[in-house]
Short mmCIF file of C-alpha atoms in Angstrom, two decimals:
data_model
loop_
_atom_site.label_atom_id
_atom_site.label_comp_id
_atom_site.label_asym_id
_atom_site.label_seq_id
_atom_site.Cartn_x
_atom_site.Cartn_y
_atom_site.Cartn_z
CA MET A 1166 12.58 115.96 97.73
CA PHE A 1167 12.78 112.12 97.03
CA LYS A 1168 13.80 111.50 100.86
CA LYS A 1169 10.75 113.49 101.84
CA ALA A 1170 8.56 111.18 99.51
CA ALA A 1171 10.08 108.04 100.73
CA ASN A 1172 9.56 109.20 104.46
CA ALA A 1173 5.91 109.79 103.82
CA THR A 1174 5.38 106.56 102.18
CA ILE A 1175 7.16 104.73 105.16
CA ARG A 1176 4.88 106.64 107.58
CA LYS A 1177 1.83 105.81 105.74
CA ARG A 1178 2.82 102.04 105.93
CA ASP A 1179 3.58 102.41 109.37
CA MET A 1180 0.11 103.70 109.99
CA CYS A 1181 -1.51 101.04 107.93
CA ARG A 1182 0.32 98.38 110.00
CA LYS A 1183 -0.91 100.06 113.13
CA PHE A 1184 -4.60 100.27 112.05
CA GLN A 1185 -4.21 96.53 110.88
CA LYS A 1186 -3.30 95.38 114.43
CA VAL A 1187 -5.79 97.41 116.02
CA LEU A 1188 -8.67 95.95 113.85
CA VAL A 1189 -7.24 92.55 114.29
CA LEU A 1190 -7.25 93.21 118.09
CA PHE A 1191 -10.73 94.88 117.98
CA LEU A 1192 -12.24 91.72 115.80
CA PHE A 1193 -10.54 89.30 118.29
CA SER A 1194 -12.08 91.09 121.32
CA GLY A 1195 -15.59 91.06 120.03
CA PHE A 1196 -15.05 87.34 119.01
CA PHE A 1197 -14.06 86.46 122.23
CA GLN A 1198 -16.70 88.29 123.87
CA SER A 1199 -19.26 86.50 122.04
CA TYR A 1200 -17.66 83.04 122.52
CA ALA A 1201 -17.72 83.93 126.20
CA SER A 1202 -21.40 84.82 126.01
CA VAL A 1203 -22.20 81.59 124.36
CA LEU A 1204 -20.14 79.64 126.72
CA GLU A 1205 -21.57 81.08 129.82
CA GLN A 1206 -25.36 80.30 128.42
CA GLN A 1207 -24.17 76.61 127.65
CA ARG A 1208 -23.01 76.66 131.25
CA LEU A 1209 -26.10 77.66 132.69
CA ASP A 1210 -27.93 75.15 130.29
CA PHE A 1211 -25.64 72.39 131.30
CA LEU A 1212 -26.33 72.72 135.12
CA GLN A 1213 -30.22 72.79 134.08
CA ALA A 1214 -29.81 69.57 132.11
CA GLU A 1215 -28.20 67.97 134.91
CA GLN A 1216 -31.14 68.88 137.28
CA MET A 1217 -33.57 67.61 134.42
CA ILE A 1218 -31.81 64.35 134.27
CA ALA A 1219 -31.86 63.92 137.96
CA ALA A 1220 -35.66 64.65 138.04
CA GLY A 1221 -36.50 62.27 135.27
CA ASP A 1222 -37.56 65.04 133.02
CA GLU A 1223 -36.60 63.45 129.52
CA PRO A 1224 -38.61 66.09 127.35
CA GLY A 1225 -36.87 68.98 129.20
CA TYR A 1226 -33.51 67.27 128.92
CA VAL A 1227 -34.13 66.42 124.86
CA ALA A 1228 -35.15 70.04 124.22
CA ILE A 1229 -32.08 71.86 126.19
CA SER A 1230 -29.41 69.32 125.01
CA SER A 1231 -29.38 70.18 121.35
CA GLY A 1232 -27.61 73.44 122.41
CA LEU A 1233 -24.81 71.67 124.18
CA GLU A 1234 -23.39 69.68 121.41
CA THR A 1235 -20.07 72.07 121.28
CA TYR A 1236 -20.06 72.28 125.25
CA PRO A 1237 -16.85 70.89 126.50
CA LEU A 1238 -18.85 68.88 129.20
CA ASN A 1239 -21.43 67.29 126.82
CA PHE A 1240 -19.98 64.15 126.77
CA TYR A 1241 -20.28 63.87 130.54
CA LEU A 1242 -23.66 64.82 130.25
CA GLN A 1243 -24.43 62.20 127.74
CA TYR A 1244 -23.10 59.65 129.86
CA GLN A 1245 -25.37 60.80 132.88
CA TRP A 1246 -28.49 60.54 130.77
CA LEU A 1247 -27.65 57.25 128.90
CA ARG A 1248 -26.69 55.26 132.16
CA LEU A 1249 -30.24 55.75 133.17
CA HIS A 1250 -31.52 54.76 129.83
CA LEU A 1251 -29.60 51.62 129.12
CA ASP A 1252 -32.29 50.37 126.69
CA GLN A 1253 -31.19 53.05 124.11
CA ASP A 1254 -28.87 50.70 122.27
CA LYS A 1255 -28.71 52.88 119.14
CA GLN A 1256 -27.69 55.88 121.29
CA ILE A 1257 -25.41 53.93 123.40
CA LEU A 1258 -23.48 52.67 120.55
CA ASN A 1259 -23.24 55.94 118.93
CA PHE A 1260 -21.84 57.17 122.29
CA LEU A 1261 -19.48 54.33 122.65
CA ASN A 1262 -18.20 54.37 119.02
CA ASN A 1263 -17.27 58.28 119.26
CA SER A 1264 -15.41 57.91 122.37
CA ASN A 1265 -14.55 54.22 122.98
CA GLN A 1266 -11.09 54.84 124.87
CA SER A 1267 -12.64 57.31 127.34
CA LEU A 1268 -13.11 56.62 131.11
CA TYR A 1269 -17.18 57.02 130.74
CA ALA A 1270 -17.15 54.91 127.54
CA ARG A 1271 -15.87 52.13 129.36
CA LYS A 1272 -18.08 52.79 132.39
CA LEU A 1273 -21.08 52.91 130.37
CA ARG A 1274 -20.19 49.80 128.44
CA ARG A 1275 -19.98 47.76 131.81
CA LYS A 1276 -23.19 48.98 132.74
CA TRP A 1277 -24.86 48.42 129.50
CA LEU A 1278 -23.32 44.80 129.36
CA ALA A 1279 -24.76 44.05 132.76
CA TYR A 1280 -28.26 45.34 131.51
CA LEU A 1281 -28.21 43.24 128.35
CA TYR A 1282 -27.24 40.02 130.27
CA LYS A 1283 -29.71 40.49 133.00
CA HIS A 1284 -32.67 40.86 130.17
CA GLY A 1285 -31.10 38.12 128.10
CA LYS A 1286 -30.23 40.26 125.03
CA TRP A 1287 -27.38 37.66 124.18
CA ASN A 1288 -26.73 38.68 120.51
CA THR A 1289 -26.33 42.35 121.54
CA PHE A 1290 -24.06 41.46 124.46
CA VAL A 1291 -21.72 39.02 122.65
CA ALA A 1292 -21.61 41.74 119.77
CA ASN A 1293 -20.54 44.64 122.22
CA TYR A 1294 -18.30 42.57 124.67
CA ARG A 1295 -14.59 43.47 124.90
CA PRO A 1296 -11.90 41.09 126.48
CA SER A 1297 -11.81 41.22 130.17
CA LYS A 1298 -9.48 39.91 132.98
CA SER A 1299 -12.64 39.84 135.10
CA LYS A 1300 -13.84 36.01 135.68
CA VAL A 1301 -17.42 37.22 135.95
CA MET A 1302 -17.50 38.98 132.53
CA GLN A 1303 -15.66 35.85 130.79
CA CYS A 1304 -18.25 33.79 132.16
CA ARG A 1305 -20.97 36.05 131.39
CA TYR A 1306 -19.66 36.18 127.82
CA ASN A 1307 -19.39 32.47 127.26
CA TRP A 1308 -23.07 32.01 128.95
CA ALA A 1309 -24.17 34.38 126.37
CA GLU A 1310 -22.65 32.63 123.61
CA TYR A 1311 -23.78 29.16 124.87
CA GLN A 1312 -27.39 30.78 124.99
CA GLY A 1313 -26.96 32.06 121.61
CA ASN A 1314 -26.54 28.31 120.21
CA TYR A 1315 -22.75 28.52 120.22
CA LYS A 1316 -22.52 25.99 122.68
CA THR A 1317 -19.27 24.08 121.55
CA LYS A 1318 -17.56 27.48 121.17
CA ALA A 1319 -18.67 28.53 124.72
CA LEU A 1320 -17.74 25.18 126.54
CA THR A 1321 -14.34 25.17 124.80
CA ALA A 1322 -13.53 28.68 126.27
CA THR A 1323 -14.99 27.59 129.61
CA GLN A 1324 -11.90 24.98 129.74
CA LYS A 1325 -9.58 27.67 130.18
CA ILE A 1326 -11.85 29.68 132.74
CA TRP A 1327 -12.21 26.35 134.76
CA LEU A 1328 -8.69 25.62 134.89
CA THR A 1329 -7.74 27.84 138.07
CA SER A 1330 -6.54 27.25 141.54
CA ALA A 1331 -9.42 29.46 142.95
CA SER A 1332 -12.87 28.95 143.55
CA LEU A 1333 -14.90 30.87 140.70
CA PRO A 1334 -17.70 33.63 141.44
CA LYS A 1335 -21.28 32.68 141.51
CA ALA A 1336 -22.01 34.68 138.26
CA CYS A 1337 -20.16 31.56 136.75
CA ASP A 1338 -22.47 28.87 137.99
CA PRO A 1339 -24.84 28.84 135.21
CA LEU A 1340 -22.11 28.33 132.62
CA LEU A 1341 -20.18 25.64 134.98
CA ASN A 1342 -23.25 23.59 135.72
CA LYS A 1343 -23.45 23.04 131.85
CA PHE A 1344 -19.74 22.54 131.61
CA THR A 1345 -19.32 19.93 134.52
CA GLN A 1346 -22.21 17.98 132.87
CA SER A 1347 -20.54 17.73 129.36
CA SER A 1348 -17.84 16.08 127.88
CA PHE A 1349 -15.77 19.08 127.81
CA LEU A 1350 -14.76 18.42 131.46
CA THR A 1351 -12.12 15.74 130.90
CA GLN A 1352 -10.19 13.55 133.45
CA LYS A 1353 -7.27 15.28 132.54
CA LEU A 1354 -8.74 18.76 133.39
CA VAL A 1355 -9.87 17.59 136.68
CA TRP A 1356 -6.34 16.44 137.61
CA GLN A 1357 -4.88 19.70 136.51
CA ARG A 1358 -7.11 21.51 138.61
CA PHE A 1359 -6.51 19.23 141.54
CA MET A 1360 -2.87 19.94 141.17
CA LEU A 1361 -3.12 23.78 140.88
CA ALA A 1362 -5.40 24.00 144.00
CA ALA A 1363 -3.19 21.56 145.98
CA LYS A 1364 -0.18 23.90 144.99
CA ALA A 1365 -1.97 27.02 146.04
CA ARG A 1366 -2.94 25.07 149.50
CA GLN A 1367 -6.66 25.53 148.41
CA TYR A 1368 -7.43 22.01 149.96
CA ASN A 1369 -11.08 22.24 150.21
CA LEU A 1370 -11.05 22.95 146.44
CA ALA A 1371 -8.33 20.39 145.77
CA LEU A 1372 -10.51 17.82 147.87
CA SER A 1373 -13.52 18.42 145.76
CA GLU A 1374 -11.70 17.82 142.27
CA GLU A 1375 -10.02 14.40 143.90
CA THR A 1376 -13.89 13.51 144.55
CA LYS A 1377 -14.81 14.26 140.86
CA SER A 1378 -11.79 12.27 139.84
CA ALA A 1379 -12.57 9.16 141.97
CA GLY A 1380 -16.10 9.26 140.68
CA THR A 1381 -15.25 9.36 136.93
#
């Protein structure tokens, strides 16, 4: 008798477990169907938003983008819009702060810095510049510092930029014009650059430095 009761209890327990499994699978099935439906709608909205950006439909993009905040490709969509609206400092900064190390964040920063430089927004340029190996970017940064009344700091940093065995980019000309007319260009630096250029067989550059040396 006790054995029958025990077996009945075991069967009930097994049935409960099976029911729970079926219920969980059912709930998950409904959840995933709902999620898939939302994701498909977001995909369609994403494609439409891309078309709106290309067409310059700003009100349409702003309206539809609010429903795409959780969409996996929303970051790329934001980049596409912001690269065409480089005057939106606040939104660009928010984008950069949220994903500073991503490829699109780096691309947007470069475009934004070029825009800021072109429009003479020196303080904003300096505040958002990141160290770069590019001579163009180094010159632009120091020129922005110079324009922002940090002349001594800018010309001191230019000494390192100027000390090279190769000609510098045209973008450096405004900064170099101020530098070569200042006391920051010393006879020692002229001689060091001459030696670097001669060693690298950049003879035209070496001769130009020799001329400067002879004239001082």
